[in-house]
Amino acid sequence: MFPVEDDTCVLRLEDVTKVYSGIVAVRHANLALRRGAVNVLVGENGAGKSTLMRIIAGVEKPSLGRILIDGEEVEFHSPADAQRHGIGMVFQELNLFGNLSVAENIFATREIMRGVRGIDHRAQVEKANHFLDKLDAGINAETLVEDLPIGQQQLVEIAKAISLDTRILILDEPTSALSAAEVDVLFKVIGELKAQGVAIVYISHRLEELMRIGDYITVLRDGQITGHAMVRDIDTKWIVRSMIGSDAKDFAKSVDHRLGEEMFRAEDICLPRKTGGLAVDHVSISVRAGEVLGIYGLMGAGRSEFFECVMGQHAHATGSIRVGGVEVADRDTSRRIREGMALIPEDRQREGLVQALSIASNLTLASLDRFVRFGFHIAGEREQSAIQSAIRDLAIKAPNPDFEVTSMSGGNQQKVVIGKALMTEPKVLLMDEPSRGIDVGAKADVFRTMRRLAGEGLAILFSTSDLEEVMALSDRIAVMSNGRLVAVIDRKDATEEMIVKASAEGHKTTRELAQ
Amino acid sequence: MTTATTTPDATDVSSGSVLLTLMKLRTFIALFAVIAFFSIFAPNFLSTANIILMSKHVALNAFLAMGMTFVIITGGIDLSVGSIVGLCGMVAGGLILNGIDLQFGFTVYFNIVEVCLITLAVGVAIGAINGLLITKLNVAPFIATLGTLYVARGFALLSSDGQTFPNLVGKPELATTGFAFLGSGRVLGLPVSIWILIVVALAAAYVAKYTPIGRHIFAVGGNERAARMSGIRVDRVKMFVYMFSGFCAAIVGLVISSELMASHPATGNSFELNAIAAAVLGGTSMSGGRGTIGGTIIGAFVIGILSDGLVMMGISSFWQMVIKGIVIIVAVVVDQAQRRLQQQVTLMQLAKKG
Ligand SMILES: Nc1ncnc2c1ncn2[C@@H]1O[C@H](COP(=O)(O)OP(=O)(O)OP(=O)(O)O)[C@@H](O)[C@H]1O
Ligand SMILES: [Mg+2]
């Protein structure tokens, strides 16, 4: 099943198995990583990709099996062990200290010292800036990590991994919060590392990325390795087929239903930036019942900030919101949710999930009122059946809904966040990068659900950095750039070139307001 | 695979799971251990009179610990409960003894039921002040409740110039008699305070498990930001837990002054520490998001029986402190060990299966 050993192979996993309480995450896996190449790993949500990589990075110990580096067996007791062997990893769920600066994060555990005079902060910042510039990140190394949006945090993680100067670099969905421009830069950097002989492991659910960057591809299914090929011999269809066992379901096309009255209107939303200027710059937009509005933009375009303003998360934002023609006066989030708005946040760990609660409790957390009897008693059966149907509808891979939510793979956690928002039965649904980290099959499920909800009269706004997605799903496409709404285009008239051009156009003055 | 090789593995696994079950039940086991220990070494430990006496002591801590459990689950802490106990005792004593003096010659007296209700309201009100400080003014729970700890204790002392309100029998013509019922009355052979404990504990456990507010308490402690984004009114949840904690403390204030038929302003000093200890012993996580009312009650029993038993054995109160501290630390260490063991056991079981 896997190619014969040759001298390009730096690391091999032999017959590795990993079991967690309740499930076998990886089953007898054999894997070879080649130096100077991008080794791509694909598989459905929960297939075991992250687990396999965490084993290589020393975070998890394999229950069975061996790890060989340069033909010699090694055993990692901690990530530090793995690092000593030249293995670095960017984790799917970011691992940064929010209360420390970017530079401190990058050099955590290997601070640059000036002897007894302690940490040389200036040198750290300088070096950190060097790595960040390499990624074109536009981040100052002295900012606190918690002040960065998730996309930039992802870049910090990548910079940190690159700065380790590793022989094996594992990137677990490094681009899930990045937009096209950053991905291009990252690929350039990956190209350089490859030329230096680094073995790179790349995991992503964006198939066209895999085709662009990959050299070898390995397919995982239900914890087992089921396929291995050279990327140049295959196409995306092959990937999908070997991943989910059938051809990709098409993205749900808009069924022709009549649009209703205006359901949502945002008027003149402004949000000042800490550093001066506006993060959201006089954005006005309206969405009708049954309409799906896609908001496209590059990183930092102000999409998430716009959604946050709409949800009332920024006290100093200005502008007004109407739902169903009625002005929403309440400024705090929970009241706005009660007014019929729901947000699927971009950062699932920070804002989407309560990690200590079970999968089931997370799903129903926002909609407990629906299951209440006599005004206070949660009716168990009603809640259970709602949970079961959410798990079915979104194909959440949950061995037991009473397990903690963190015991699931990243993509499945994302589905829980989506399921939670859908259960609130909102009138206006805001989805900030809803497809972050979910596999192609699940994406189709989510998109179909979105379509169905629109058919039932919801107004849906979703943001994405994926061109194909925004083209396939939206009734209208709004493009944001540098905090401003630069264009609103009907899907019929939209072309990819128009959208890409508009998204880069932040500094020009052309501006159409949505009506 | 032959049976010869599987058998030792199987016993291995099952011995692991036995250990795991033991550890899961550790608070129960600790409870039985202290009971067994003292019934051997402390004379009269198992006599009915002693058991009732002990359960009355335990009840006091259990009330506070329940309120504390909810607070800790939301990620907060309530240091003011001991002072609320003292102040509420003084409120009840003062109302029974002196009524409210309206300055120009009139004094208003309340009947005993009204006195109890007013006292409970005072407890809830102090809890509400804690809650407002924490939610509206963004004071850290530790600091906010530390402040009210001093303020409430200060008012308790001021209310009587540091004196005791003695002899709270009340006057029949004012309908203020019968206060003793709370502390020394019996219903169906059980002390009234125990009945109250049972009712409040069942209600609290129900709230935790079957009501939205209960779920919200856990969510707020687990991830406040995500809770807010899910539409949970975080401020309300916090108000609720601090008010409930104040309510529980007021009950304790009433029960203690009723038992003694007197109220002393220093009552309840450092009770908050015992309450925290009981909650932690019962498996409540100080970082929020985890805990149960049942566990807390058992924790309160362990601590209560331990102190009473040591007293009965005649062990010096200095040693009592040392022992209590060690028990708390051991409980938390076992808690951590259990988590690790749990992973290992399931791992072994699954590895065997396939
Ligand atoms: N800490 C854990 N405890 C229990 N089960 C876990 C744990 N971590 C992962 N699992 C399980 O292991 C399986 C594989 O998870 P893994 O995270 O490797 O999937 P993945 O391929 O990375 O998926 P995704 O594309 O969604 O990131 C899943 O079924 C998951 O539920
Ligand atoms: Mg993963």
GROMACS .gro file of N, CA, C and O and ligand atoms in nm, chain A residues 20-21 23-25 43-52 54 60 92 172-173 205 220 397 399 406-412 437, ligand 1:
model
  159
   20TYR      N    1  -0.874   0.640   2.162
   20TYR     CA    2  -0.923   0.729   2.267
   20TYR      C    3  -1.038   0.657   2.336
   20TYR      O    4  -1.087   0.557   2.286
   21SER      N    5  -1.084   0.716   2.444
   21SER     CA    6  -1.201   0.657   2.508
   21SER      C    7  -1.315   0.653   2.408
   21SER      O    8  -1.356   0.756   2.357
   23ILE      N    9  -1.330   0.543   2.093
   23ILE     CA   10  -1.307   0.528   1.951
   23ILE      C   11  -1.161   0.497   1.918
   23ILE      O   12  -1.071   0.534   1.991
   24VAL      N   13  -1.146   0.430   1.804
   24VAL     CA   14  -1.014   0.411   1.748
   24VAL      C   15  -0.994   0.522   1.647
   24VAL      O   16  -1.062   0.528   1.546
   25ALA      N   17  -0.902   0.614   1.675
   25ALA     CA   18  -0.886   0.730   1.587
   25ALA      C   19  -0.797   0.696   1.467
   25ALA      O   20  -0.821   0.743   1.356
   43GLY      N   21  -0.878   1.354   0.410
   43GLY     CA   22  -0.973   1.262   0.471
   43GLY      C   23  -1.089   1.340   0.527
   43GLY      O   24  -1.078   1.460   0.549
   44GLU      N   25  -1.199   1.271   0.550
   44GLU     CA   26  -1.317   1.338   0.603
   44GLU      C   27  -1.290   1.393   0.742
   44GLU      O   28  -1.191   1.357   0.806
   45ASN      N   29  -1.384   1.473   0.790
   45ASN     CA   30  -1.375   1.519   0.928
   45ASN      C   31  -1.377   1.398   1.021
   45ASN      O   32  -1.464   1.312   1.011
   46GLY      N   33  -1.278   1.393   1.109
   46GLY     CA   34  -1.274   1.282   1.203
   46GLY      C   35  -1.207   1.159   1.147
   46GLY      O   36  -1.211   1.052   1.207
   47ALA      N   37  -1.142   1.172   1.032
   47ALA     CA   38  -1.076   1.056   0.973
   47ALA      C   39  -0.950   1.018   1.049
   47ALA      O   40  -0.903   0.905   1.041
   48GLY      N   41  -0.894   1.113   1.122
   48GLY     CA   42  -0.775   1.082   1.200
   48GLY      C   43  -0.650   1.155   1.156
   48GLY      O   44  -0.540   1.122   1.202
   49LYS      N   45  -0.665   1.252   1.072
   49LYS     CA   46  -0.548   1.325   1.021
   49LYS      C   47  -0.474   1.397   1.133
   49LYS      O   48  -0.353   1.380   1.150
   50SER      N   49  -0.549   1.476   1.209
   50SER     CA   50  -0.484   1.552   1.315
   50SER      C   51  -0.422   1.458   1.419
   50SER      O   52  -0.313   1.483   1.468
   51THR      N   53  -0.492   1.351   1.448
   51THR     CA   54  -0.440   1.257   1.546
   51THR      C   55  -0.306   1.201   1.501
   51THR      O   56  -0.209   1.196   1.577
   52LEU      N   57  -0.300   1.160   1.376
   52LEU     CA   58  -0.178   1.103   1.321
   52LEU      C   59  -0.064   1.205   1.332
   52LEU      O   60   0.049   1.172   1.369
   54ARG      N   61  -0.050   1.462   1.540
   54ARG     CA   62  -0.015   1.489   1.680
   54ARG      C   63   0.077   1.381   1.734
   54ARG      O   64   0.159   1.406   1.822
   60GLU      N   65   0.067   1.328   2.126
   60GLU     CA   66   0.002   1.205   2.167
   60GLU      C   67   0.100   1.091   2.149
   60GLU      O   68   0.183   1.094   2.059
   92GLN      N   69  -0.421   2.257   1.428
   92GLN     CA   70  -0.549   2.300   1.371
   92GLN      C   71  -0.617   2.399   1.464
   92GLN      O   72  -0.664   2.504   1.421
  172ASP      N   73  -0.134   2.169   0.987
  172ASP     CA   74  -0.268   2.112   0.997
  172ASP      C   75  -0.370   2.221   0.969
  172ASP      O   76  -0.395   2.306   1.052
  173GLU      N   77  -0.426   2.219   0.853
  173GLU     CA   78  -0.520   2.321   0.807
  173GLU      C   79  -0.469   2.462   0.837
  173GLU      O   80  -0.534   2.539   0.907
  205HIS      N   81  -0.882   2.108   0.371
  205HIS     CA   82  -1.003   2.063   0.304
  205HIS      C   83  -1.028   2.142   0.177
  205HIS      O   84  -1.131   2.125   0.112
  220LEU      N   85  -0.685   0.918   0.413
  220LEU     CA   86  -0.724   0.850   0.536
  220LEU      C   87  -0.875   0.833   0.537
  220LEU      O   88  -0.947   0.925   0.499
  397LYS      N   89  -1.994   1.353   1.332
  397LYS     CA   90  -1.940   1.224   1.371
  397LYS      C   91  -1.916   1.226   1.522
  397LYS      O   92  -1.810   1.266   1.569
  399PRO      N   93  -1.945   0.985   1.846
  399PRO     CA   94  -1.973   0.850   1.895
  399PRO      C   95  -2.077   0.852   2.006
  399PRO      O   96  -2.158   0.761   2.017
  406THR      N   97  -1.474   1.873   2.300
  406THR     CA   98  -1.336   1.878   2.253
  406THR      C   99  -1.284   1.740   2.213
  406THR      O  100  -1.175   1.730   2.159
  407SER      N  101  -1.361   1.636   2.239
  407SER     CA  102  -1.314   1.504   2.198
  407SER      C  103  -1.341   1.479   2.050
  407SER      O  104  -1.308   1.374   1.998
  408MET      N  105  -1.400   1.576   1.982
  408MET     CA  106  -1.428   1.557   1.840
  408MET      C  107  -1.320   1.623   1.754
  408MET      O  108  -1.248   1.711   1.799
  409SER      N  109  -1.316   1.584   1.628
  409SER     CA  110  -1.221   1.647   1.536
  409SER      C  111  -1.266   1.789   1.508
  409SER      O  112  -1.382   1.825   1.530
  410GLY      N  113  -1.172   1.871   1.460
  410GLY     CA  114  -1.200   2.013   1.439
  410GLY      C  115  -1.322   2.039   1.351
  410GLY      O  116  -1.407   2.122   1.383
  411GLY      N  117  -1.332   1.966   1.243
  411GLY     CA  118  -1.443   1.988   1.151
  411GLY      C  119  -1.577   1.955   1.216
  411GLY      O  120  -1.676   2.025   1.196
  412ASN      N  121  -1.577   1.851   1.297
  412ASN     CA  122  -1.701   1.815   1.365
  412ASN      C  123  -1.739   1.917   1.471
  412ASN      O  124  -1.857   1.942   1.494
  437GLY      N  125  -1.282   2.449   0.788
  437GLY     CA  126  -1.237   2.320   0.840
  437GLY      C  127  -1.332   2.205   0.820
  437GLY      O  128  -1.309   2.098   0.876
  870LIG     N1  129  -0.897   1.399   2.282
  870LIG     C1  130  -0.977   1.313   2.221
  870LIG     N2  131  -1.055   1.229   2.294
  870LIG     C2  132  -1.136   1.141   2.234
  870LIG     N3  133  -1.149   1.127   2.101
  870LIG     C3  134  -1.075   1.207   2.022
  870LIG     C4  135  -0.986   1.304   2.078
  870LIG     N4  136  -0.926   1.369   1.975
  870LIG     C5  137  -0.976   1.315   1.861
  870LIG     N5  138  -1.066   1.216   1.889
  870LIG     C6  139  -1.139   1.135   1.790
  870LIG     O1  140  -1.047   1.084   1.698
  870LIG     C7  141  -1.103   1.086   1.567
  870LIG     C8  142  -1.007   1.150   1.470
  870LIG     O2  143  -0.995   1.287   1.500
  870LIG     P1  144  -0.898   1.384   1.421
  870LIG     O3  145  -0.897   1.512   1.496
  870LIG     O4  146  -0.768   1.318   1.398
  870LIG     O5  147  -0.974   1.403   1.284
  870LIG     P2  148  -0.931   1.488   1.157
  870LIG     O6  149  -0.906   1.392   1.048
  870LIG     O7  150  -0.823   1.581   1.192
  870LIG     O8  151  -1.066   1.566   1.124
  870LIG     P3  152  -1.090   1.721   1.082
  870LIG     O9  153  -1.084   1.726   0.935
  870LIG    O10  154  -1.231   1.748   1.128
  870LIG    O11  155  -0.989   1.803   1.152
  870LIG     C9  156  -1.235   1.157   1.578
  870LIG    O12  157  -1.338   1.061   1.566
  870LIG    C10  158  -1.237   1.219   1.714
  870LIG    O13  159  -1.365   1.212   1.768
   0.00000   0.00000   0.00000
